XYZ file of C-alpha atoms in Angstrom:
502
model
C -15.956 -64.383 26.093
C -14.477 -64.116 22.586
C -11.267 -66.022 21.922
C -8.236 -64.274 20.080
C -9.435 -65.623 16.711
C -12.899 -64.249 17.086
C -11.566 -60.908 18.191
C -9.319 -60.972 15.128
C -12.296 -61.612 12.915
C -14.177 -58.936 14.590
C -11.559 -56.491 13.664
C -11.620 -57.505 10.108
C -15.364 -57.302 10.013
C -15.215 -53.770 11.433
C -12.768 -52.839 8.851
C -14.985 -54.281 5.996
C -18.158 -52.880 7.344
C -17.250 -49.727 9.371
C -21.051 -48.660 9.832
C -21.129 -48.259 13.610
C -21.085 -45.456 16.188
C -19.391 -45.224 19.513
C -21.126 -44.730 22.854
C -20.291 -41.745 24.909
C -18.533 -44.074 27.321
C -15.290 -45.887 26.115
C -16.474 -49.247 27.924
C -19.465 -49.732 25.494
C -18.933 -50.284 21.776
C -22.043 -50.564 19.384
C -21.113 -52.203 16.023
C -23.072 -53.247 13.027
C -21.162 -55.925 11.482
C -22.726 -57.190 8.274
C -26.274 -57.710 9.217
C -25.641 -58.738 12.861
C -25.648 -56.084 15.440
C -23.413 -56.522 18.539
C -22.872 -54.800 21.733
C -19.249 -55.108 23.109
C -18.876 -54.533 26.849
C -15.610 -54.335 28.991
C -15.859 -57.027 31.551
C -14.110 -54.783 34.095
C -17.143 -52.239 33.816
C -20.153 -54.550 33.659
C -22.218 -52.710 36.258
C -21.585 -49.369 34.834
C -22.147 -50.590 31.216
C -25.498 -52.114 32.119
C -26.391 -48.891 33.797
C -25.622 -47.034 30.543
C -27.379 -49.545 28.386
C -30.622 -49.436 30.412
C -31.131 -46.137 29.019
C -30.976 -47.378 25.393
C -33.652 -49.368 23.357
C -31.247 -51.642 21.486
C -32.116 -55.267 21.587
C -28.733 -56.644 20.585
C -26.416 -59.479 21.250
C -24.021 -58.697 24.067
C -20.476 -59.892 23.918
C -18.209 -59.566 27.157
C -14.582 -58.959 26.596
C -11.710 -58.669 28.852
C -10.064 -55.161 29.277
C -7.224 -55.866 26.797
C -9.419 -57.336 24.217
C -12.023 -54.501 24.593
C -9.217 -51.795 24.343
C -7.837 -53.447 21.134
C -11.306 -53.498 19.661
C -12.095 -49.874 20.716
C -8.852 -48.578 19.300
C -9.531 -50.299 16.051
C -12.946 -48.799 15.837
C -11.684 -45.236 16.708
C -8.985 -45.754 13.894
C -11.510 -46.743 11.268
C -13.796 -43.825 12.256
C -10.933 -41.462 12.247
C -9.854 -42.875 8.757
C -13.383 -42.327 7.417
C -13.406 -38.607 8.779
C -9.871 -37.815 7.555
C -10.762 -39.080 4.120
C -13.742 -36.595 4.048
C -11.382 -33.866 5.451
C -8.596 -34.633 2.981
C -11.085 -34.528 0.066
C -12.574 -31.236 1.266
C -9.059 -29.812 1.684
C -8.189 -31.016 -1.893
C -11.202 -29.316 -3.403
C -10.487 -25.926 -1.534
C -6.764 -25.944 -2.611
C -7.512 -26.727 -6.215
C -9.353 -23.323 -6.256
C -6.864 -21.543 -4.258
C -3.360 -22.577 -5.538
C -1.756 -23.876 -8.528
C 0.271 -26.291 -6.306
C -2.730 -27.969 -4.763
C -2.983 -30.286 -1.937
C -4.222 -33.177 -4.250
C -0.855 -33.119 -6.169
C 1.034 -33.032 -2.917
C -0.762 -36.015 -1.516
C -0.071 -38.056 -4.614
C 3.688 -37.342 -4.638
C 4.171 -37.319 -0.919
C 6.393 -40.384 -1.085
C 9.399 -38.477 0.051
C 7.814 -37.081 3.145
C 8.548 -38.935 6.374
C 7.368 -42.381 5.529
C 6.270 -44.656 2.835
C 2.816 -45.251 4.456
C 1.424 -42.197 2.715
C -1.878 -43.908 1.973
C -3.160 -43.894 5.431
C -5.399 -40.826 6.001
C -4.003 -39.922 9.432
C -0.434 -39.941 7.976
C -1.757 -38.028 4.907
C -3.300 -35.416 7.159
C -0.182 -34.822 9.381
C 1.861 -34.591 5.973
C -0.670 -32.011 4.772
C -0.194 -29.940 7.938
C 3.464 -29.681 7.184
C 2.817 -28.906 3.548
C 0.258 -26.081 4.472
C 2.760 -24.691 6.904
C 5.501 -24.408 4.404
C 3.175 -22.942 1.776
C 1.916 -20.223 4.165
C 5.393 -19.577 5.346
C 4.388 -20.527 8.972
C 7.138 -20.738 11.693
C 5.229 -22.822 14.225
C 2.224 -25.265 14.242
C 0.073 -25.357 17.144
C -2.152 -28.347 17.874
C -4.481 -27.934 20.908
C -7.113 -30.179 22.396
C -10.153 -28.589 24.091
C -13.122 -30.176 25.854
C -15.065 -31.125 22.731
C -12.817 -30.466 19.809
C -9.259 -30.035 18.560
C -7.780 -27.106 16.810
C -4.715 -26.442 14.613
C -3.288 -22.993 14.452
C -0.285 -21.578 12.273
C 2.031 -18.799 13.425
C 2.302 -16.546 10.412
C 4.187 -13.425 10.426
C 4.416 -13.565 14.161
C 0.738 -14.051 14.755
C -1.324 -17.239 15.288
C -4.111 -17.858 12.749
C -6.722 -20.610 12.899
C -6.233 -23.407 10.403
C -8.687 -26.124 11.054
C -11.011 -27.658 13.844
C -11.266 -31.524 14.179
C -12.970 -34.001 16.373
C -11.136 -34.649 19.566
C -10.633 -38.290 19.048
C -9.288 -37.736 15.647
C -6.937 -35.077 17.068
C -5.555 -37.567 19.616
C -4.597 -39.820 16.680
C -2.783 -37.070 15.093
C -0.700 -36.250 18.137
C 0.123 -39.978 18.387
C 1.323 -39.848 14.757
C 3.536 -36.858 15.625
C 4.944 -38.687 18.521
C 5.784 -41.764 16.312
C 7.768 -39.462 13.815
C 9.527 -37.654 16.589
C 10.657 -40.953 18.523
C 8.728 -39.950 21.643
C 6.659 -42.251 23.965
C 3.170 -42.693 22.785
C 1.961 -44.275 26.003
C 3.249 -41.412 28.302
C 0.729 -38.630 28.455
C 1.431 -37.148 31.984
C 4.764 -35.446 31.462
C 6.072 -32.950 28.875
C 8.295 -34.441 26.044
C 10.535 -32.894 23.475
C 11.654 -34.279 20.237
C 12.827 -33.655 16.919
C 11.860 -34.822 13.462
C 12.864 -34.235 9.793
C 10.517 -34.032 6.868
C 11.250 -33.936 3.186
C 9.229 -31.910 0.783
C 10.060 -31.678 -2.935
C 13.504 -33.029 -2.238
C 14.214 -30.643 0.488
C 14.740 -31.755 4.067
C 13.474 -29.467 6.964
C 13.980 -29.965 10.625
C 11.024 -29.760 12.970
C 11.475 -29.235 16.680
C 8.475 -30.828 18.680
C 7.334 -30.005 22.166
C 4.556 -31.852 23.799
C 2.809 -30.493 26.839
C -0.025 -32.146 28.922
C -2.855 -29.961 29.632
C -6.378 -30.437 31.305
C -8.064 -31.748 28.180
C -5.160 -33.561 26.618
C -1.730 -32.995 25.102
C -0.735 -29.778 23.450
C 1.719 -29.843 20.559
C 4.026 -27.144 19.232
C 6.195 -27.689 16.289
C 8.822 -25.168 15.249
C 9.979 -25.347 11.676
C 13.668 -24.784 11.636
C 15.380 -23.553 8.521
C 18.650 -24.603 6.932
C 21.568 -22.298 6.735
C 21.203 -21.887 2.905
C 17.615 -20.365 3.608
C 19.013 -17.580 5.671
C 18.899 -14.008 4.047
C 22.166 -12.222 3.714
C 22.731 -9.230 5.949
C 21.958 -6.933 3.102
C 18.548 -8.751 2.261
C 17.257 -8.843 5.915
C 15.469 -5.529 5.036
C 17.449 -3.489 7.750
C 18.386 -0.064 6.611
C 21.532 0.064 4.647
C 23.169 2.472 7.110
C 22.843 0.052 9.828
C 24.160 -2.972 7.993
C 27.048 -1.002 6.781
C 27.861 -0.230 10.495
C 27.331 -3.814 11.536
C 29.657 -5.115 8.801
C 32.354 -2.553 9.848
C 31.947 -3.884 13.504
C 32.503 -7.431 12.496
C 35.731 -6.638 10.962
C 37.082 -6.412 14.583
C 39.185 -9.405 15.631
C 37.726 -9.351 19.135
C 34.937 -7.801 21.195
C 31.223 -8.510 21.620
C 28.308 -7.565 19.478
C 24.746 -8.085 21.035
C 21.374 -8.366 19.321
C 18.320 -7.603 21.550
C 14.610 -7.934 21.343
C 11.670 -9.965 22.438
C 11.037 -13.612 21.388
C 10.221 -13.862 17.625
C 11.935 -10.623 16.792
C 14.555 -12.388 14.360
C 17.561 -12.126 16.831
C 18.905 -15.587 15.823
C 18.485 -15.068 12.025
C 20.318 -11.780 12.219
C 23.253 -13.472 14.220
C 23.512 -16.217 11.599
C 23.496 -13.728 8.814
C 26.316 -12.153 10.629
C 28.042 -15.396 10.951
C 27.651 -16.132 7.169
C 29.633 -13.126 6.461
C 32.521 -14.315 8.522
C 32.525 -17.964 7.146
C 36.067 -18.632 5.650
C 38.355 -21.547 5.823
C 40.808 -19.512 7.874
C 38.407 -19.060 10.875
C 37.011 -21.424 13.424
C 33.605 -20.497 14.319
C 31.794 -22.294 17.121
C 28.217 -21.738 18.445
C 26.311 -22.728 21.628
C 22.616 -22.701 21.114
C 19.230 -23.799 22.558
C 18.060 -24.982 20.163
C 20.176 -25.202 17.093
C 17.821 -23.420 14.781
C 19.899 -23.097 11.554
C 22.138 -26.140 10.651
C 25.274 -25.167 8.771
C 28.075 -27.284 7.276
C 30.608 -24.703 8.018
C 29.945 -23.834 11.607
C 30.576 -26.015 14.627
C 27.186 -25.895 16.499
C 26.605 -27.239 20.192
C 23.138 -27.953 21.548
C 22.391 -27.002 25.046
C 21.366 -29.972 27.216
C 20.701 -28.969 30.753
C 19.624 -32.461 31.721
C 23.208 -33.731 31.375
C 24.663 -30.373 32.695
C 25.598 -28.791 29.231
C 24.378 -25.237 29.868
C 25.494 -21.963 27.988
C 28.086 -21.411 30.705
C 29.570 -24.930 30.655
C 29.375 -25.132 26.830
C 31.184 -21.756 26.622
C 34.015 -22.861 28.783
C 34.611 -25.942 26.633
C 34.501 -23.866 23.480
C 37.384 -21.563 24.706
C 39.662 -24.723 24.760
C 38.777 -25.477 21.179
C 40.786 -22.537 19.641
C 37.874 -20.538 18.319
C 38.052 -17.204 16.410
C 34.440 -16.363 16.499
C 31.823 -17.530 19.161
C 28.139 -17.232 18.982
C 26.021 -17.736 22.220
C 22.490 -18.367 21.644
C 21.424 -16.117 24.686
C 22.963 -14.669 27.846
C 20.609 -15.795 30.499
C 22.536 -15.410 33.766
C 25.486 -13.677 35.205
C 27.862 -16.655 34.884
C 27.372 -16.782 31.128
C 27.598 -13.049 30.811
C 30.927 -13.044 32.799
C 32.486 -15.808 30.609
C 31.299 -14.086 27.375
C 32.831 -10.794 28.412
C 36.078 -12.459 29.319
C 36.069 -14.271 25.821
C 35.631 -10.922 24.179
C 38.557 -9.396 26.082
C 40.973 -12.281 25.335
C 40.874 -12.162 21.546
C 37.690 -13.589 20.463
C 34.761 -12.050 18.439
C 31.694 -12.831 20.334
C 27.916 -12.599 19.324
C 24.933 -13.143 21.542
C 21.444 -12.052 22.342
C 19.680 -10.447 25.332
C 16.019 -9.855 26.069
C 15.668 -6.098 26.284
C 13.349 -3.715 24.603
C 15.930 -1.142 23.651
C 19.528 -1.266 22.550
C 20.734 1.005 25.361
C 18.964 -1.236 28.012
C 21.396 -4.098 27.270
C 24.219 -2.072 29.080
C 22.198 -1.498 32.187
C 21.074 -5.160 32.022
C 24.650 -6.444 32.042
C 25.342 -4.028 34.925
C 22.457 -5.544 36.854
C 24.041 -9.133 36.201
C 27.161 -7.816 38.119
C 29.456 -6.872 35.194
C 31.950 -4.145 35.905
C 31.289 -0.977 33.910
C 34.983 -0.920 32.753
C 34.649 -4.461 31.519
C 31.554 -3.506 29.428
C 33.156 -0.424 28.002
C 36.236 -2.463 27.089
C 34.433 -5.458 25.432
C 31.177 -4.207 23.867
C 31.517 -3.025 20.360
C 27.727 -2.398 19.634
C 24.165 -3.488 20.492
C 21.318 -3.738 18.081
C 17.813 -3.965 18.937
C 15.356 -5.246 16.390
C 11.660 -5.890 15.605
C 9.656 -7.648 12.829
C 6.703 -5.535 11.663
C 3.917 -6.849 9.521
C 3.520 -5.059 6.227
C 0.011 -4.337 4.885
C -1.255 -6.163 1.867
C -1.251 -3.684 -1.107
C -4.154 -5.438 -2.633
C -6.650 -4.785 0.083
C -5.405 -2.220 2.563
C -8.035 0.684 3.287
C -7.607 4.181 4.162
C -8.258 5.169 7.799
C -7.979 8.045 10.060
C -6.405 8.430 13.556
C -8.247 9.713 16.627
C -6.900 12.898 18.424
C -5.454 10.702 21.182
C -3.103 8.801 18.750
C -2.136 11.901 16.718
C -0.952 13.471 19.983
C 0.650 10.409 21.295
C 2.622 9.554 18.016
C 3.240 13.182 17.016
C 1.374 12.634 13.587
C 0.139 15.594 11.781
C -3.625 16.043 11.787
C -5.110 14.690 8.639
C -2.256 12.387 7.761
C -3.726 9.422 5.733
C -3.113 6.003 7.420
C -4.145 2.590 6.398
C -5.758 -0.280 8.084
C -5.906 -4.172 7.369
C -8.884 -5.603 5.618
C -7.971 -9.107 4.207
C -8.235 -10.807 0.793
C -7.300 -14.055 -0.830
C -3.834 -12.863 -1.669
C -2.845 -12.317 2.039
C -4.719 -15.390 3.381
C -7.417 -12.900 4.731
C -4.982 -11.495 7.323
C -4.586 -8.059 5.785
C -0.842 -8.363 5.848
C 1.706 -9.795 3.549
C 5.152 -10.407 4.939
C 7.182 -8.579 7.494
C 9.873 -5.942 7.509
C 12.748 -5.804 9.923
C 13.645 -2.589 11.791
C 16.535 -1.902 13.897
C 18.451 0.404 15.960
C 22.212 0.254 16.463
C 23.862 1.509 19.494
C 27.692 1.752 18.832
C 29.832 2.069 21.911
C 31.795 5.396 21.160
C 34.525 7.053 23.294
C 31.779 9.359 24.714
C 29.715 6.303 25.880
C 32.890 4.673 27.460
C 33.589 7.916 29.189
C 29.999 8.090 30.553
C 30.220 4.531 31.704
C 32.864 5.397 34.204
C 30.057 6.867 36.301
C 26.552 5.693 37.221
C 24.325 6.165 34.074
C 20.742 5.129 33.154
C 18.944 3.991 30.004
C 17.696 7.571 29.253
C 21.063 9.009 29.505
C 22.469 6.371 27.103
C 19.563 6.911 24.725
C 20.170 10.642 24.530
C 23.775 10.037 23.675
C 22.901 7.455 21.126
C 20.392 9.886 19.335
C 22.894 12.588 19.452
C 25.371 10.420 17.726
C 22.826 9.525 15.025
C 20.999 6.416 16.105
C 17.457 6.435 14.567
C 15.206 4.609 17.256
C 12.755 1.866 16.648
C 9.815 3.942 17.711
C 10.595 6.677 15.169
C 11.042 4.024 12.369
C 7.737 2.315 13.291
C 5.891 5.798 13.294
C 7.478 6.501 9.738
C 5.981 3.111 8.491
C 2.548 4.085 9.819
C 2.714 7.618 8.064
C 3.830 5.985 4.852
C 0.887 3.514 4.984
C 3.274 0.490 5.215
C 1.856 -0.763 8.287
C -1.312 -0.165 10.540
C -1.974 1.434 13.903
C -3.001 -2.069 15.102
C 0.515 -3.360 14.385
C 2.145 -0.206 15.789
C 0.268 -0.768 19.015
C 1.023 -4.694 18.986
C 4.751 -4.069 18.511
C 4.437 -1.561 21.509
C 7.837 0.101 21.541
C 8.228 2.438 24.526
């Protein structure tokens, strides 16, 4: 057995001479220290270790360690190996970035003292920092870190679609996950249950909030980090890209002192961004604006924001009840998920509050029938709802590399596109990160609750009937806007199919 001093010396020697390789089993460690080769064996696994070594031809000195000492040495060896690999990866990344971008990764790594920690010299820390930097540079909304059987993988969600960033050794990726846990104040030793945390990073003097979610999977822990924007980064209502006619109508609806405005669409369609843009137009010293969100995605200095915490009983419904006792003028509810929240929101809109919220429906008109399904009376809906806006974010083709294409007869008939209409498809180039798309455009349909709709709501009504009324009153549907983008060459057939508006 080695004593503590000898273990410590072995640690130092491995740091100084990291020329070793790890066996496939974690209870055997081969190390070449200076000119003396050593095999370290966990005393707890002696029989299995010798069984493994019997297949090897090494004639080396064998050192027996207790379980704790072996784990310390093994961890140290892994870290040393990871540092060497990460140095190689960082150097490769630097060389690539120097060619691709004026603001290259080498400059970032040299001046990264303001990002998370002052320990910027460690390769693992540098690599995690570079993940954040690359995500911001590529305008990514989420960072996915996944562990598979033999490797790890990092992917970025850019313009709503996941794209592969890098593959790494599984052991190195485990250290990356541990680093993320450290900066998010999560339990490093706990790998059996999901964990949620939050961290803040500072890049070029600008602080960004990162929401961290860790989920145990079969091969290891999976990490998803959502990059949350600050309120000053939110586009104004006019700059969202939505048609001027719709933003004008929305602005008119927000001038009401009470009532409810709903924004609908699937996850990732920009609902929260739109709601916060609307709130920005209402921010004045004379108004008390309170939100209840899960999570708080945009921090604002002029809005009172409540974070849902179901573990302690703070739900949308309970938070909304408390908000009503805070004398609010404007209320924003992150999402209406159940009948209780819907009922309180409707009552709030009827009692002198302007309420904003979201629903998960495909069309604007479907929000009315969804509320009816939740048990809300029709007369309450007609009295409280001012309007419903459904929206999507559509990827725009890169003008530098898009190519002409043609549609098959099936699609020309399905989308009612004239035969011979030129359309374009994505190709990919360095200017669009080889995705074929550059940015996204918001499209929206606004369903205003008119006197005719209120009259129809007195009787049983379905989505199709409401849609007919809305179109008759001038609503331009999402599907028609999407087809127009395809005809104009702004987007591709693949994107139209991906968005899939029925």
